[in-house]
Coordinates of C-alpha atoms in Angstrom, one line a residue:
Chain A
M1 CA -47.3 -35.5 -64.6
A2 CA -44.8 -32.8 -65.4
R3 CA -42.9 -31.5 -62.4
V4 CA -40.4 -28.6 -62.1
T5 CA -36.8 -29.8 -61.6
G6 CA -35.4 -26.6 -60.1
I7 CA -36.1 -23.5 -58.1
L8 CA -34.6 -20.1 -57.8
G9 CA -32.9 -18.9 -54.8
K10 CA -30.4 -16.6 -53.0
K11 CA -27.2 -17.3 -51.1
V12 CA -27.6 -16.5 -47.4
G13 CA -24.2 -17.3 -46.3
M14 CA -21.7 -20.1 -45.1
T15 CA -21.4 -21.8 -41.7
Q16 CA -20.3 -25.2 -40.2
L17 CA -22.5 -28.1 -39.4
F18 CA -21.8 -31.4 -37.7
D19 CA -22.4 -34.6 -39.6
S20 CA -23.6 -37.9 -38.0
K21 CA -19.9 -38.9 -37.3
G22 CA -19.4 -35.6 -35.4
D23 CA -17.1 -34.1 -38.1
V24 CA -17.5 -30.4 -39.1
R25 CA -18.6 -30.0 -42.5
P26 CA -18.6 -26.6 -44.4
A27 CA -22.2 -25.6 -45.3
T28 CA -23.9 -23.0 -47.3
V29 CA -27.4 -21.7 -46.4
L30 CA -29.6 -21.0 -49.3
Q31 CA -32.9 -19.2 -49.4
A32 CA -34.8 -21.4 -52.0
G33 CA -38.1 -19.9 -53.1
P34 CA -40.9 -19.4 -52.8
C35 CA -41.2 -19.2 -56.5
V36 CA -44.1 -18.8 -58.8
V37 CA -44.5 -20.2 -62.3
T38 CA -44.7 -17.2 -64.7
Q39 CA -44.8 -18.9 -68.0
H40 CA -44.9 -22.5 -69.3
K41 CA -42.9 -22.9 -72.4
L42 CA -44.3 -25.6 -74.7
A43 CA -42.6 -27.8 -77.4
T44 CA -45.3 -27.0 -79.8
R45 CA -45.0 -23.2 -79.5
D46 CA -41.6 -22.5 -78.3
G47 CA -39.7 -25.6 -79.5
Y48 CA -38.9 -26.9 -75.9
E49 CA -40.5 -27.7 -72.6
A50 CA -39.6 -25.6 -69.6
A51 CA -41.1 -23.5 -66.9
Q52 CA -40.3 -19.9 -66.3
L53 CA -40.0 -19.3 -62.6
G54 CA -39.9 -16.0 -60.6
L55 CA -38.4 -15.6 -57.2
V56 CA -41.1 -13.9 -55.0
E57 CA -39.6 -11.1 -53.1
F58 CA -40.8 -7.5 -52.5
V59 CA -40.2 -5.4 -55.6
K60 CA -41.8 -1.9 -56.4
E61 CA -43.7 -2.3 -59.6
K62 CA -42.4 1.2 -60.8
N63 CA -38.9 -0.3 -60.8
L64 CA -39.7 -2.9 -63.5
S65 CA -39.7 -2.2 -67.1
K66 CA -43.0 -1.8 -68.9
P67 CA -42.7 -5.0 -70.9
M68 CA -42.0 -6.9 -67.7
R69 CA -45.1 -5.3 -66.1
G70 CA -47.2 -6.4 -69.1
H71 CA -45.7 -10.0 -68.7
F72 CA -47.0 -10.1 -65.2
A73 CA -50.3 -8.4 -65.6
K74 CA -51.2 -10.9 -68.3
N75 CA -51.6 -13.6 -65.6
N76 CA -52.3 -11.4 -62.6
L77 CA -48.9 -12.3 -61.0
P78 CA -46.9 -10.4 -58.4
P79 CA -44.1 -8.4 -59.7
V80 CA -40.7 -10.2 -59.3
K81 CA -37.1 -9.2 -60.0
F82 CA -35.4 -12.6 -60.8
L83 CA -36.9 -14.7 -63.6
R84 CA -35.2 -17.9 -65.0
E85 CA -36.3 -21.0 -66.8
V86 CA -35.9 -24.5 -65.3
G87 CA -36.5 -27.8 -67.0
L88 CA -39.4 -30.1 -66.5
E89 CA -39.5 -33.8 -65.4
I90 CA -42.1 -35.5 -67.6
D91 CA -43.7 -38.8 -66.3
P92 CA -44.9 -40.6 -69.5
D93 CA -47.5 -42.5 -67.7
Q94 CA -49.7 -39.3 -67.0
E95 CA -50.6 -36.6 -69.3
A96 CA -47.6 -34.4 -70.0
N97 CA -49.4 -31.1 -70.1
G98 CA -51.6 -29.4 -67.5
A99 CA -49.6 -30.1 -64.5
V100 CA -47.6 -27.0 -64.6
K101 CA -49.8 -24.0 -64.6
V102 CA -48.9 -20.3 -64.6
G103 CA -49.3 -19.1 -61.1
D104 CA -48.3 -22.3 -59.5
R105 CA -46.1 -22.0 -56.3
V106 CA -42.9 -23.9 -56.4
L107 CA -41.3 -24.5 -52.9
V108 CA -38.2 -26.0 -51.5
D109 CA -40.1 -29.3 -50.8
I110 CA -39.3 -30.4 -54.3
F111 CA -35.8 -31.4 -53.0
E112 CA -37.2 -33.7 -50.3
G113 CA -35.7 -37.2 -50.8
E114 CA -33.0 -35.8 -53.2
K115 CA -29.3 -36.2 -52.2
F116 CA -27.6 -33.8 -54.8
V117 CA -28.2 -30.5 -56.4
D118 CA -26.6 -28.6 -59.2
I119 CA -26.2 -24.7 -58.6
V120 CA -25.8 -21.9 -61.2
G121 CA -24.7 -18.6 -60.0
V122 CA -22.6 -15.6 -61.1
S123 CA -19.1 -15.7 -59.5
K124 CA -17.6 -12.6 -57.6
G125 CA -16.1 -10.2 -60.0
R126 CA -12.3 -9.8 -59.6
G127 CA -11.8 -7.0 -62.1
F128 CA -8.6 -6.9 -64.2
A129 CA -6.5 -9.7 -62.7
G130 CA -3.0 -10.6 -63.3
V131 CA -1.8 -14.0 -64.4
V132 CA -0.8 -15.3 -61.0
K133 CA -4.3 -14.8 -59.7
R134 CA -6.2 -15.6 -62.9
H135 CA -4.3 -18.6 -64.2
H136 CA -2.2 -19.7 -61.2
F137 CA 1.1 -18.8 -62.7
A138 CA 4.0 -19.3 -60.3
G139 CA 5.4 -15.7 -60.4
G140 CA 9.0 -14.8 -60.5
P141 CA 11.8 -14.6 -57.9
K142 CA 11.3 -11.9 -55.3
S143 CA 14.7 -10.4 -55.4
H144 CA 17.7 -9.8 -57.7
G145 CA 15.9 -7.0 -59.6
S146 CA 13.1 -9.1 -61.0
M147 CA 9.5 -8.3 -61.3
F148 CA 7.2 -10.5 -59.1
Q149 CA 4.1 -11.4 -61.0
I150 CA 4.7 -10.9 -64.8
T151 CA 3.7 -13.2 -67.5
G152 CA 7.1 -13.8 -69.0
S153 CA 7.4 -14.9 -72.7
I154 CA 4.3 -15.4 -74.7
G155 CA 5.8 -17.3 -77.6
S156 CA 8.7 -17.4 -80.1
S157 CA 9.9 -14.9 -82.7
A158 CA 10.1 -15.7 -86.4
F159 CA 8.1 -18.7 -86.0
P160 CA 5.1 -18.5 -85.4
S161 CA 5.4 -14.6 -85.7
R162 CA 2.0 -14.4 -83.8
V163 CA 0.6 -15.2 -80.3
F164 CA -1.4 -18.4 -80.2
K165 CA -5.1 -18.2 -79.5
G166 CA -6.1 -18.9 -76.0
M167 CA -2.6 -17.7 -74.6
R168 CA -3.2 -17.3 -71.0
M169 CA -2.7 -13.6 -70.1
S170 CA -4.0 -11.0 -67.6
G171 CA -7.6 -9.8 -68.1
H172 CA -11.0 -9.6 -66.6
M173 CA -11.7 -12.3 -64.0
G174 CA -14.9 -13.6 -62.4
D175 CA -18.4 -12.1 -62.7
A176 CA -19.2 -15.0 -65.0
R177 CA -21.9 -17.7 -64.9
V178 CA -20.7 -20.8 -63.0
T179 CA -22.2 -24.1 -62.6
V180 CA -21.3 -26.3 -59.6
R181 CA -22.6 -30.0 -59.9
N182 CA -23.5 -32.5 -57.3
L183 CA -23.5 -30.5 -54.1
R184 CA -24.9 -32.7 -51.4
I185 CA -28.0 -31.7 -49.6
L186 CA -27.5 -31.4 -45.7
G187 CA -31.0 -30.2 -44.9
V188 CA -34.3 -28.8 -46.0
D189 CA -36.3 -26.3 -44.0
K190 CA -39.8 -26.0 -45.4
E191 CA -41.0 -23.4 -42.9
E192 CA -38.2 -21.0 -43.6
N193 CA -37.7 -22.0 -47.1
L194 CA -34.1 -22.8 -46.6
L195 CA -31.8 -25.4 -48.3
V196 CA -28.5 -26.2 -46.6
I197 CA -25.9 -27.8 -48.9
E198 CA -22.4 -29.0 -48.3
G199 CA -19.6 -26.9 -49.8
S200 CA -19.4 -23.5 -51.4
V201 CA -21.6 -21.9 -54.0
P202 CA -20.5 -19.2 -56.6
G203 CA -21.2 -15.6 -56.0
P204 CA -21.6 -13.3 -53.1
N205 CA -24.1 -13.5 -50.2
G206 CA -27.3 -12.3 -51.5
G207 CA -26.5 -13.4 -55.0
Y208 CA -29.1 -15.0 -57.1
L209 CA -28.9 -18.7 -57.9
I210 CA -30.5 -21.4 -60.0
I211 CA -30.9 -24.6 -57.9
S212 CA -31.8 -27.8 -59.7
K213 CA -32.0 -31.5 -59.1
S214 CA -28.6 -33.0 -60.0
K215 CA -28.4 -33.8 -63.7
K216 CA -25.5 -36.3 -63.4
P217 CA -25.5 -37.5 -59.9
P218 CA -22.7 -39.6 -58.4
R219 CA -23.1 -43.3 -58.8
E220 CA -24.6 -43.8 -55.3
R221 CA -27.9 -41.9 -56.3
R222 CA -28.1 -43.5 -59.7
G223 CA -28.7 -46.9 -57.8
F224 CA -25.6 -48.9 -58.4
A225 CA -23.6 -48.2 -55.3
G226 CA -20.7 -50.3 -54.0
S227 CA -21.3 -53.9 -53.6
A228 CA -24.5 -53.8 -55.6
T229 CA -22.5 -53.3 -58.7
V230 CA -22.5 -56.5 -60.7
D231 CA -20.3 -57.1 -63.8
P232 CA -22.6 -59.5 -65.9
L233 CA -19.6 -61.1 -67.5
K234 CA -17.8 -61.8 -64.2
A235 CA -21.0 -63.0 -62.5
A236 CA -21.7 -65.4 -65.4
K237 CA -18.1 -66.9 -65.0
R238 CA -18.5 -67.1 -61.3
A239 CA -21.8 -69.0 -61.7
A240 CA -20.2 -71.4 -64.2
K241 CA -17.4 -72.1 -61.8
K242 CA -19.7 -73.0 -59.0
G243 CA -22.0 -75.1 -61.2
Chain B
M1 CA -20.3 -12.6 -39.3
R2 CA -23.8 -12.3 -38.0
N3 CA -26.6 -13.4 -40.1
Q4 CA -30.0 -13.8 -38.4
V5 CA -31.2 -16.6 -40.8
I6 CA -28.0 -18.7 -40.0
E7 CA -28.2 -17.9 -36.3
K8 CA -31.7 -19.2 -36.2
L9 CA -30.8 -22.4 -38.0
L10 CA -27.8 -23.0 -35.8
A11 CA -29.7 -22.4 -32.6
K12 CA -31.4 -25.7 -33.1
T13 CA -28.1 -27.6 -32.8
R14 CA -26.7 -25.5 -29.9
R15 CA -25.7 -27.4 -26.8
T16 CA -27.1 -26.2 -23.5
D17 CA -25.8 -29.0 -21.3
L18 CA -22.2 -27.8 -20.9
P19 CA -21.2 -25.6 -17.9
S20 CA -20.1 -22.1 -18.5
F21 CA -16.4 -21.6 -18.3
D22 CA -13.9 -19.1 -19.5
S23 CA -10.2 -18.5 -20.1
G24 CA -8.0 -19.6 -17.1
D25 CA -10.3 -22.3 -16.0
T26 CA -8.9 -25.7 -15.6
V27 CA -11.3 -28.2 -17.2
R28 CA -11.5 -31.9 -17.9
V29 CA -13.2 -32.6 -21.3
Q30 CA -14.6 -36.1 -21.8
V31 CA -14.1 -37.0 -25.4
K32 CA -16.0 -39.7 -27.2
I33 CA -13.7 -42.0 -29.2
R34 CA -15.0 -44.6 -31.5
E35 CA -13.1 -47.7 -31.9
G36 CA -14.8 -49.9 -34.5
E37 CA -18.1 -50.6 -33.0
K38 CA -17.2 -49.6 -29.5
E39 CA -17.3 -46.1 -28.0
R40 CA -15.2 -45.0 -25.1
L41 CA -14.3 -41.9 -23.4
Q42 CA -11.1 -40.1 -23.1
A43 CA -10.2 -37.2 -20.8
F44 CA -8.4 -34.2 -21.9
E45 CA -7.4 -32.1 -19.0
G46 CA -5.9 -28.7 -19.1
V47 CA -6.2 -24.9 -19.0
V48 CA -8.6 -23.1 -21.2
I49 CA -6.4 -20.5 -22.9
A50 CA -8.9 -19.2 -25.5
C51 CA -12.7 -19.1 -25.9
S52 CA -14.7 -17.9 -29.0
K53 CA -18.3 -16.9 -28.7
G54 CA -21.2 -17.0 -31.1
A55 CA -22.9 -19.6 -33.3
Q56 CA -19.7 -21.4 -34.1
A57 CA -18.1 -21.0 -30.6
S58 CA -15.0 -23.0 -29.8
F59 CA -12.4 -23.2 -27.0
T60 CA -8.8 -24.1 -26.7
V61 CA -7.5 -26.4 -24.0
R62 CA -3.6 -26.5 -23.2
K63 CA -1.9 -29.1 -21.1
I64 CA 1.7 -30.3 -20.6
S65 CA 2.1 -33.9 -21.6
F66 CA 5.4 -35.6 -20.8
G67 CA 7.1 -32.2 -20.9
Q68 CA 5.6 -31.4 -24.2
G69 CA 2.9 -28.7 -24.6
V70 CA -0.2 -30.0 -26.3
E71 CA -3.2 -27.8 -27.3
R72 CA -6.6 -29.0 -28.5
I73 CA -9.4 -26.8 -30.0
F74 CA -13.0 -28.1 -29.4
P75 CA -16.0 -26.6 -31.3
L76 CA -18.4 -26.0 -28.3
N77 CA -21.4 -27.5 -30.1
C78 CA -19.8 -30.6 -31.3
K79 CA -21.2 -34.1 -30.6
V80 CA -17.7 -35.6 -29.7
I81 CA -17.7 -33.8 -26.4
D82 CA -19.4 -36.0 -23.8
K83 CA -19.2 -33.5 -20.9
V84 CA -16.9 -30.7 -19.5
D85 CA -16.0 -30.6 -15.8
V86 CA -14.7 -27.3 -14.4
L87 CA -12.0 -28.3 -12.0
R88 CA -10.8 -24.9 -10.8
S89 CA -10.9 -21.2 -11.9
S90 CA -8.0 -18.8 -12.0
K91 CA -7.7 -15.0 -11.9
V92 CA -6.6 -13.9 -15.2
R93 CA -6.3 -10.4 -16.7
R94 CA -6.7 -11.2 -20.4
A95 CA -9.0 -13.3 -22.6
K96 CA -6.4 -15.1 -24.5
L97 CA -3.7 -16.7 -22.5
Y98 CA -1.3 -17.4 -25.3
Y99 CA 1.6 -16.1 -23.3
L100 CA 1.4 -19.5 -21.4
R101 CA 2.9 -21.1 -24.4
G102 CA 6.2 -19.4 -23.6
L103 CA 6.4 -20.4 -20.1
K104 CA 7.2 -23.5 -18.4
G105 CA 6.8 -25.1 -14.8
R106 CA 6.4 -22.7 -12.0
A107 CA 6.1 -19.7 -14.3
A108 CA 3.1 -21.0 -16.0
R109 CA 1.1 -21.2 -12.9
L110 CA -2.1 -19.1 -12.5
R111 CA -3.4 -17.7 -9.3
D112 CA -6.8 -19.1 -8.1
A113 CA -9.9 -17.0 -8.3
E114 CA -11.2 -15.9 -4.9

């Protein structure tokens, strides 16, 4: 059976929660879904397998472009503003196709039993930022007639007679696609379609996000945590010693 | 920041078993302390010099320990607090009693509430 590995959502805001030890943890509340499958991308037709999801929220149809309206009308779908593709998990035991259908609802319950998620968002735009803010330069002395936050030298003179590519300078900062991996799930609220995760998420409150099951989870989820880790070579030696 | 979705979420974890108290009250806070497997209670007794309200409410308790001022900030909804006893209430004219930090001994006394 093919299952959707992610969902679309919005950042609601940050707060604090207490963990089982009683320590305060920073938490971000996300509105995850409800989503609807708007298109099924097929390996035979599109070259890859994916599901195109739409985040269901109220949108006036006149505010969508005509091609988008046509895209929704083809399958009798509600108009949505935010469309993105997410990957599919394919279980080889079952038939791969047919499980994901256009018009299927995707809810936050896909994260039940999961410990970590990856989140893609668009970071807050900082405009034209200087080097201290953008690249964490130290800045200059604050007195003796110096300027505070300037770049300083950007290279030598006769050699190389040019500025190296990738030289860190001031420029546009933020408003870029950012992926944050392995954010721990603190809670799933199926009634309100909420997902609570530990730590922060790129973008402003109300910003759109792609939330997916962790692609490279830390070791504990992959199933060899702590004492369970066995080095076969060492285990063999230990067994030989005992015998 | 007030957000209805977050307020609703936090309402589930809000504690209702603590008594109401405000700045100027002298309180004894019983704090749970874990030592290995065992758990015991430790009291922290002092004057509440600040209270914040809302979903993430907290309060600051100040006491003088061996001549040294000690302040501890407790989140109101945290599980570490076993219970809070209000020992006495004082008449104060402001919400934050930070001026007590600069005072010592007799000058740092508060007048009892009627």
